[in-house]
Amino acid sequence: MKAKLSLAFFLVLFICSTISAQSVFHLKYRFTNIDDTTTYNAFLVRFDDGTGFYRVRFFDDETRQEMIVELPMEEHYFVEKDGYVDSAKLYFKGHDPKIIAGDKTLQYFPERFWFKENPQTGIYEPWAVTSPDDQKFVAQGKFLEADLLDLHDLTKELVLQYFTEEDGFYDNLFETTTRGLTSTEKATKIYLVAVANTEDDDIGTSCLKDQTRNIKTFTYLAEYLGIQIVTKTIAGGNYSKVNVENAINSLNPSPKDIVVFCYSGHGFTIPAQNRKFPNLDLRPKPSDSYLEYYKNVEDIFMAIKNKGARFNLVISDCCNNDPNSSNTVGSDIAQTRSSGLGWSMENCRNLFMNEKPMSILMTSASVGEKASGNTNFGGFFSYYFKVAMENYFSQFKTNVTWDEVLQDAKKQTISKAELTYCDKPYTPQNICKQHPFYKIL
């Protein structure tokens, strides 16, 4: 047996199960540099935002009991001794183990599951496993099996090796009956206004990624719910302050409808205004004065809220500092292959079809900060917002709230910014600071 650590822990099952945002692995491994003949089996779930959890099952020779331990995990890139970040290697660090079955006094040292980027595909794949103890000795392990699972692989026989029939995971996967929308709910419409500065020389490609992703996400959501979506796109030669104002003024939602406004482009603050939320740079041409062609996103939010829809969501992915600054470019986001699992109708309803009126405004950066992204993923905030939202669409989540979604998007954006440099030279002093914030009314 590995050395063990006793710790009482209550873990809310946190699993993302969307078409693209969840990877489920079944792992079998042993440790080779310690006196331990135990074979460990792990059920590991990784989300696109780098979080997740795993359950480990093994037989404890000392207590002669079958053990199951559950641990949440967080993703980290490997950092060399000289401080260099090796983005080709990452590991998932388990923490706060909870004994699910077996000896409750068992001590357990969390694993670190290592993944390495496949240079041909850019996908990260299982590579090795380690487990540091409290004396900093590192047990080195190797995988005997490392399989990516899809929905067909998640049989009752396999799931019951790690969960009981009373577990929410099992119940939602095999026993849940779906409650469809009522005839009144089916009359709901989503009004989507997607604004992106796609022709900007610096960030146009990134903004197009954001806009395309937003349209795809909310179109799929409408199709999944069985409701209509009305989309207004403002981009390219159509990008202007006038067109944004006209799009907002023309909105005429009913009291049961949903309005979503997404912006991706340049943003700035004017210190004399003393406003927390950014001004959106809506110049038709770069040579125009930004002081004549801007709108504060909070004013847009209030104008949309006053239209009287049941649910309003306004998000902006842009800088919130000097108007002459530019967005920062960061490295790609690590990806693992998807297991292709589905959404929960109940969770989608809780977030978007809740009877209680709600309006949300969220932006990607606090005053004085830049927004980061790249041409492959678009704005990092936009990406993590989408992933966080889909995490909570999961059929394995219960009692989901928007505050959980927004906090998740905020946390992951902050973490990604800490791996991005805002200026040269690439020193710790120039690491980006990006703190999204929001309000709910």
XYZ file of C-alpha atoms in Angstrom:
441
model
C 0.000 0.000 0.000
C 0.989 3.608 -0.541
C 1.332 5.760 2.542
C -2.037 7.268 3.442
C -3.520 10.485 4.783
C -6.637 10.745 6.948
C -9.017 13.573 6.059
C -12.785 14.033 6.348
C -14.153 15.716 3.260
C -17.521 16.508 1.736
C -17.351 16.646 -2.069
C -20.095 17.867 -4.323
C -19.914 15.766 -7.472
C -18.484 18.049 -10.125
C -18.638 16.581 -13.584
C -18.949 18.198 -16.975
C -20.862 16.187 -19.555
C -21.414 18.063 -22.771
C -20.789 17.241 -26.365
C -17.273 18.660 -26.200
C -16.400 19.599 -22.655
C -15.822 16.340 -20.788
C -13.260 13.551 -20.960
C -13.753 10.365 -18.937
C -10.786 8.032 -18.492
C -10.542 4.566 -16.954
C -6.993 4.076 -15.655
C -5.131 1.100 -14.189
C -1.665 1.584 -12.694
C 0.979 0.425 -10.225
C 3.800 2.143 -8.385
C 7.209 0.781 -9.313
C 9.762 2.390 -6.976
C 8.169 1.443 -3.657
C 7.283 -1.834 -1.935
C 3.717 -1.907 -3.183
C 2.180 -4.647 -5.321
C -1.275 -3.043 -5.304
C -3.059 -2.444 -8.601
C -5.008 0.816 -8.570
C -8.027 1.533 -10.775
C -9.218 5.088 -11.338
C -12.325 6.636 -12.860
C -11.123 10.106 -13.893
C -13.234 12.971 -15.254
C -11.534 15.986 -16.816
C -13.374 19.140 -17.917
C -12.251 21.508 -20.680
C -11.474 24.160 -18.072
C -8.875 21.876 -16.450
C -10.835 20.899 -13.342
C -12.408 17.556 -12.525
C -12.378 14.663 -10.082
C -11.437 11.010 -9.842
C -12.317 7.929 -7.804
C -9.674 5.300 -7.018
C -10.563 1.675 -6.284
C -8.083 -0.816 -4.803
C -7.742 -3.648 -2.293
C -6.007 -2.722 0.962
C -3.784 -5.629 2.040
C -3.480 -4.283 5.592
C -7.196 -3.982 6.377
C -8.304 -6.633 3.851
C -10.953 -4.261 2.559
C -11.935 -2.969 -0.869
C -11.310 0.798 -0.832
C -12.816 3.610 -2.880
C -11.391 7.118 -2.481
C -12.730 10.250 -4.172
C -10.616 13.353 -4.879
C -11.260 16.620 -6.706
C -8.366 17.636 -8.952
C -6.865 20.697 -10.591
C -4.740 21.038 -13.705
C -1.173 22.385 -13.698
C 1.502 22.736 -16.343
C 4.928 21.333 -15.522
C 7.367 24.030 -14.389
C 11.116 23.412 -14.702
C 13.514 24.334 -11.880
C 14.502 27.503 -13.737
C 10.869 28.614 -13.834
C 10.315 27.670 -17.482
C 6.796 26.377 -18.157
C 6.824 23.216 -20.263
C 3.403 23.466 -21.921
C 3.796 20.004 -23.491
C 3.353 18.384 -20.074
C 0.585 18.856 -17.556
C -0.655 17.020 -14.512
C -3.909 16.705 -12.624
C -3.274 17.123 -8.921
C -5.679 15.381 -6.565
C -6.433 16.888 -3.171
C -8.683 16.485 -0.128
C -9.347 12.732 -0.371
C -12.676 11.414 0.881
C -13.076 7.742 1.800
C -16.191 6.488 0.012
C -15.907 2.802 0.931
C -13.625 0.838 3.264
C -11.615 1.817 6.331
C -12.520 5.436 7.177
C -9.239 5.876 9.103
C -7.201 5.103 6.011
C -4.505 7.624 5.154
C -4.124 8.390 1.477
C -1.663 10.486 -0.503
C -3.249 12.004 -3.629
C -1.997 11.088 -7.075
C -0.769 13.328 -9.827
C -1.868 12.063 -13.217
C 0.511 13.242 -15.932
C -0.559 13.902 -19.514
C 1.714 14.692 -22.461
C 0.809 16.543 -25.647
C 0.743 14.436 -28.783
C 2.719 16.596 -31.284
C 0.740 15.192 -34.228
C -2.727 15.957 -32.839
C -2.139 18.596 -30.158
C -4.260 16.436 -27.819
C -2.991 15.622 -24.317
C -2.892 11.903 -23.502
C -2.226 9.910 -20.280
C 1.500 9.460 -19.712
C 2.467 8.652 -16.100
C 1.308 8.780 -12.491
C 3.140 9.920 -9.345
C 2.248 10.340 -5.680
C 4.304 12.541 -3.326
C 4.099 11.712 0.375
C 4.322 14.052 3.365
C 8.142 13.659 3.415
C 8.348 14.773 -0.239
C 9.258 11.294 -1.422
C 7.629 10.694 -4.804
C 6.186 7.293 -5.662
C 6.619 6.696 -9.397
C 3.949 4.756 -11.234
C 3.131 3.524 -14.708
C -0.149 2.922 -16.486
C -1.140 -0.654 -17.216
C -4.225 0.630 -19.027
C -5.395 4.148 -19.929
C -8.679 4.201 -21.835
C -10.866 7.102 -22.912
C -14.524 6.196 -22.323
C -17.579 7.231 -24.298
C -21.253 6.906 -23.412
C -21.404 3.281 -24.616
C -18.501 2.363 -22.321
C -20.296 3.683 -19.216
C -22.109 0.460 -18.447
C -23.825 -0.260 -15.156
C -21.196 -2.897 -14.449
C -18.342 -0.407 -14.788
C -20.031 2.484 -12.979
C -20.999 0.249 -10.032
C -17.307 -0.487 -9.478
C -16.956 3.127 -8.283
C -20.480 4.296 -7.377
C -23.570 2.833 -5.719
C -27.092 2.902 -7.101
C -27.845 5.622 -4.545
C -25.141 7.933 -5.902
C -26.326 10.912 -7.914
C -23.932 9.956 -10.699
C -25.509 6.530 -11.148
C -29.067 7.745 -10.723
C -28.724 10.549 -13.276
C -26.934 8.316 -15.763
C -29.294 5.353 -15.684
C -32.504 6.197 -13.844
C -33.428 9.797 -14.681
C -36.597 10.497 -16.650
C -36.603 13.712 -18.645
C -39.345 16.276 -18.044
C -40.016 18.146 -21.261
C -41.046 21.783 -21.623
C -44.658 22.785 -21.166
C -46.550 24.319 -24.077
C -46.085 27.750 -22.481
C -42.340 27.209 -22.089
C -42.032 26.065 -25.697
C -43.249 29.509 -26.790
C -40.094 31.064 -25.280
C -37.659 32.733 -27.676
C -33.960 33.452 -27.314
C -32.936 36.794 -28.796
C -29.187 36.678 -29.419
C -27.196 39.801 -30.352
C -23.618 38.766 -31.241
C -21.223 41.686 -31.721
C -17.587 41.174 -32.755
C -14.847 43.409 -34.153
C -13.829 40.808 -36.735
C -11.923 43.151 -39.082
C -9.459 44.481 -36.507
C -5.886 43.762 -37.615
C -4.791 42.562 -34.165
C -7.763 40.729 -32.678
C -10.179 40.217 -35.583
C -9.525 36.478 -35.919
C -9.906 35.957 -32.168
C -13.158 37.937 -32.111
C -14.540 35.850 -34.967
C -13.790 32.707 -32.942
C -15.776 34.132 -30.020
C -18.737 35.143 -32.147
C -18.885 31.830 -33.980
C -18.682 29.904 -30.691
C -21.419 32.022 -29.075
C -23.794 31.603 -31.998
C -23.164 27.852 -32.109
C -23.601 27.419 -28.347
C -26.876 29.304 -28.028
C -28.279 27.889 -31.257
C -27.611 24.375 -29.968
C -29.145 25.292 -26.604
C -32.315 26.527 -28.318
C -32.517 23.343 -30.391
C -31.951 21.199 -27.315
C -34.696 22.990 -25.379
C -37.008 22.971 -28.384
C -37.459 26.746 -28.532
C -36.861 29.369 -31.219
C -33.745 31.545 -31.471
C -33.583 34.898 -33.271
C -29.989 35.908 -33.997
C -28.668 39.347 -34.921
C -25.009 39.402 -35.997
C -22.987 42.629 -35.996
C -19.512 42.148 -37.456
C -17.314 42.926 -40.454
C -18.532 45.915 -42.464
C -21.690 45.929 -40.327
C -19.733 46.711 -37.147
C -20.718 50.129 -35.734
C -22.189 51.913 -32.753
C -25.335 52.767 -34.709
C -26.004 49.149 -35.582
C -25.508 48.041 -31.983
C -27.948 50.709 -30.784
C -30.458 49.778 -33.489
C -30.228 46.089 -32.580
C -30.943 46.842 -28.922
C -33.726 49.321 -29.670
C -35.448 46.831 -31.973
C -35.594 44.100 -29.321
C -39.171 43.365 -28.331
C -39.098 40.315 -26.062
C -42.113 39.035 -24.191
C -41.991 38.670 -20.378
C -41.176 34.964 -20.785
C -38.312 35.407 -23.301
C -34.513 35.343 -23.070
C -32.112 38.018 -24.331
C -28.383 37.325 -24.752
C -25.865 40.012 -25.788
C -22.260 38.946 -26.473
C -19.443 41.368 -27.316
C -15.881 40.596 -28.383
C -13.539 43.423 -29.336
C -11.584 46.321 -27.909
C -12.634 47.947 -24.667
C -11.317 50.747 -22.502
C -11.894 52.828 -19.415
C -12.058 56.589 -18.981
C -10.779 57.323 -15.451
C -12.823 60.511 -15.090
C -16.021 58.503 -15.539
C -15.225 56.347 -12.501
C -17.025 53.304 -13.945
C -16.149 49.675 -13.230
C -17.496 48.184 -16.438
C -15.672 48.889 -19.722
C -16.587 51.078 -22.651
C -16.960 49.111 -25.876
C -14.961 50.473 -28.811
C -17.533 50.547 -31.628
C -15.669 52.609 -34.231
C -16.583 51.669 -37.813
C -13.016 52.553 -38.835
C -9.796 52.609 -36.787
C -9.196 56.220 -37.862
C -12.423 57.358 -36.176
C -12.320 58.838 -32.675
C -13.060 56.268 -29.991
C -14.644 59.037 -27.891
C -17.409 59.391 -30.488
C -18.072 55.705 -31.066
C -18.351 53.900 -27.761
C -20.979 52.624 -25.393
C -20.496 51.445 -21.858
C -21.547 47.820 -21.534
C -23.410 48.592 -18.304
C -25.627 51.039 -20.217
C -26.293 48.336 -22.800
C -27.156 45.957 -19.974
C -29.656 48.341 -18.423
C -31.259 49.099 -21.799
C -31.722 45.366 -22.396
C -32.993 44.740 -18.870
C -35.591 47.469 -19.305
C -37.022 45.567 -22.282
C -38.708 43.300 -19.747
C -37.511 39.819 -20.739
C -37.568 37.145 -18.040
C -33.845 36.395 -18.369
C -31.082 38.660 -19.674
C -27.422 37.758 -20.124
C -24.844 40.353 -21.209
C -21.165 39.403 -21.519
C -18.234 41.408 -22.877
C -14.750 40.081 -23.653
C -12.464 43.092 -23.940
C -9.771 45.107 -22.196
C -10.722 47.531 -19.447
C -7.788 49.935 -19.422
C -6.029 52.512 -21.625
C -7.868 52.953 -24.966
C -4.572 52.728 -26.861
C -3.598 49.343 -25.403
C -4.128 46.040 -27.192
C -5.341 42.633 -26.031
C -2.629 40.173 -24.987
C -1.867 36.922 -26.780
C -1.570 33.757 -24.708
C -0.644 30.133 -25.348
C -3.220 27.529 -26.339
C -5.521 25.818 -23.859
C -4.820 22.143 -23.168
C -7.346 19.736 -24.650
C -8.101 16.069 -24.165
C -10.355 14.003 -26.387
C -14.045 14.320 -25.613
C -16.177 11.456 -24.320
C -19.212 12.963 -26.058
C -21.740 12.810 -23.217
C -24.961 14.813 -23.173
C -26.716 17.600 -21.273
C -29.373 17.612 -18.576
C -32.713 19.138 -19.564
C -33.393 19.926 -15.912
C -30.150 21.883 -15.493
C -30.685 23.797 -18.736
C -34.157 24.673 -17.476
C -32.823 25.796 -14.090
C -30.394 28.207 -15.719
C -32.375 29.497 -18.702
C -36.041 28.657 -18.065
C -36.312 29.554 -14.404
C -39.559 31.356 -13.621
C -37.760 33.896 -11.445
C -36.670 36.945 -13.530
C -32.917 37.478 -13.574
C -30.410 39.713 -15.361
C -26.651 39.058 -15.478
C -23.809 41.334 -16.596
C -20.271 39.945 -16.738
C -17.082 41.316 -18.255
C -13.665 39.790 -18.789
C -11.326 42.203 -16.968
C -11.311 44.634 -14.070
C -10.345 48.305 -14.390
C -6.722 48.698 -15.503
C -6.479 45.148 -16.908
C -6.102 43.681 -20.386
C -8.037 40.757 -21.818
C -6.098 37.784 -23.167
C -6.734 35.235 -25.893
C -5.323 33.891 -29.156
C -6.366 33.064 -32.701
C -6.970 29.373 -31.956
C -9.322 29.761 -28.990
C -10.493 33.369 -29.182
C -10.817 35.291 -25.940
C -9.956 33.130 -22.963
C -12.811 34.588 -20.927
C -15.312 33.811 -23.704
C -13.969 30.276 -23.901
C -14.105 29.639 -20.153
C -17.547 31.211 -19.857
C -18.868 28.799 -22.479
C -17.167 25.816 -20.842
C -18.379 26.766 -17.353
C -21.936 27.144 -18.593
C -21.829 23.759 -20.300
C -20.251 22.192 -17.188
C -23.412 23.060 -15.316
C -25.635 21.788 -18.118
C -24.296 18.346 -17.194
C -26.768 15.577 -16.477
C -24.648 14.757 -13.428
C -25.080 18.130 -11.694
C -27.998 19.068 -9.463
C -29.448 22.315 -8.127
C -27.234 24.405 -10.410
C -27.016 28.188 -10.046
C -25.690 31.030 -12.173
C -23.397 32.127 -9.370
C -21.598 28.772 -9.634
C -21.231 29.200 -13.399
C -19.882 32.739 -13.134
C -17.471 31.914 -10.326
C -16.118 28.993 -12.342
C -15.589 31.161 -15.454
C -13.890 33.794 -13.310
C -11.554 31.344 -11.579
C -10.385 29.660 -14.765
C -9.812 32.962 -16.588
C -7.675 34.211 -13.700
C -5.645 30.989 -13.736
C -5.051 31.183 -17.485
C -3.963 34.834 -17.252
C -1.329 33.807 -14.722
C 0.272 31.726 -17.500
C 0.239 34.664 -19.946
C 2.691 37.571 -20.268
C 1.232 41.016 -20.927
C 4.570 42.616 -21.849
C 8.134 41.761 -22.721
C 10.507 40.655 -21.292
C 8.833 37.420 -20.219
C 9.510 37.796 -16.521
C 7.276 37.204 -13.477
C 6.777 40.970 -13.182
C 5.006 41.001 -16.556
C 2.578 38.151 -15.945
C -0.962 39.221 -16.789
C -3.596 40.051 -14.234
C -7.134 39.501 -15.491
C -10.046 39.342 -13.084
C -13.541 39.018 -14.601
C -16.398 40.348 -12.494
C -20.156 40.378 -12.679
C -23.411 41.493 -11.139
C -26.771 39.768 -10.934
C -30.023 41.716 -10.689
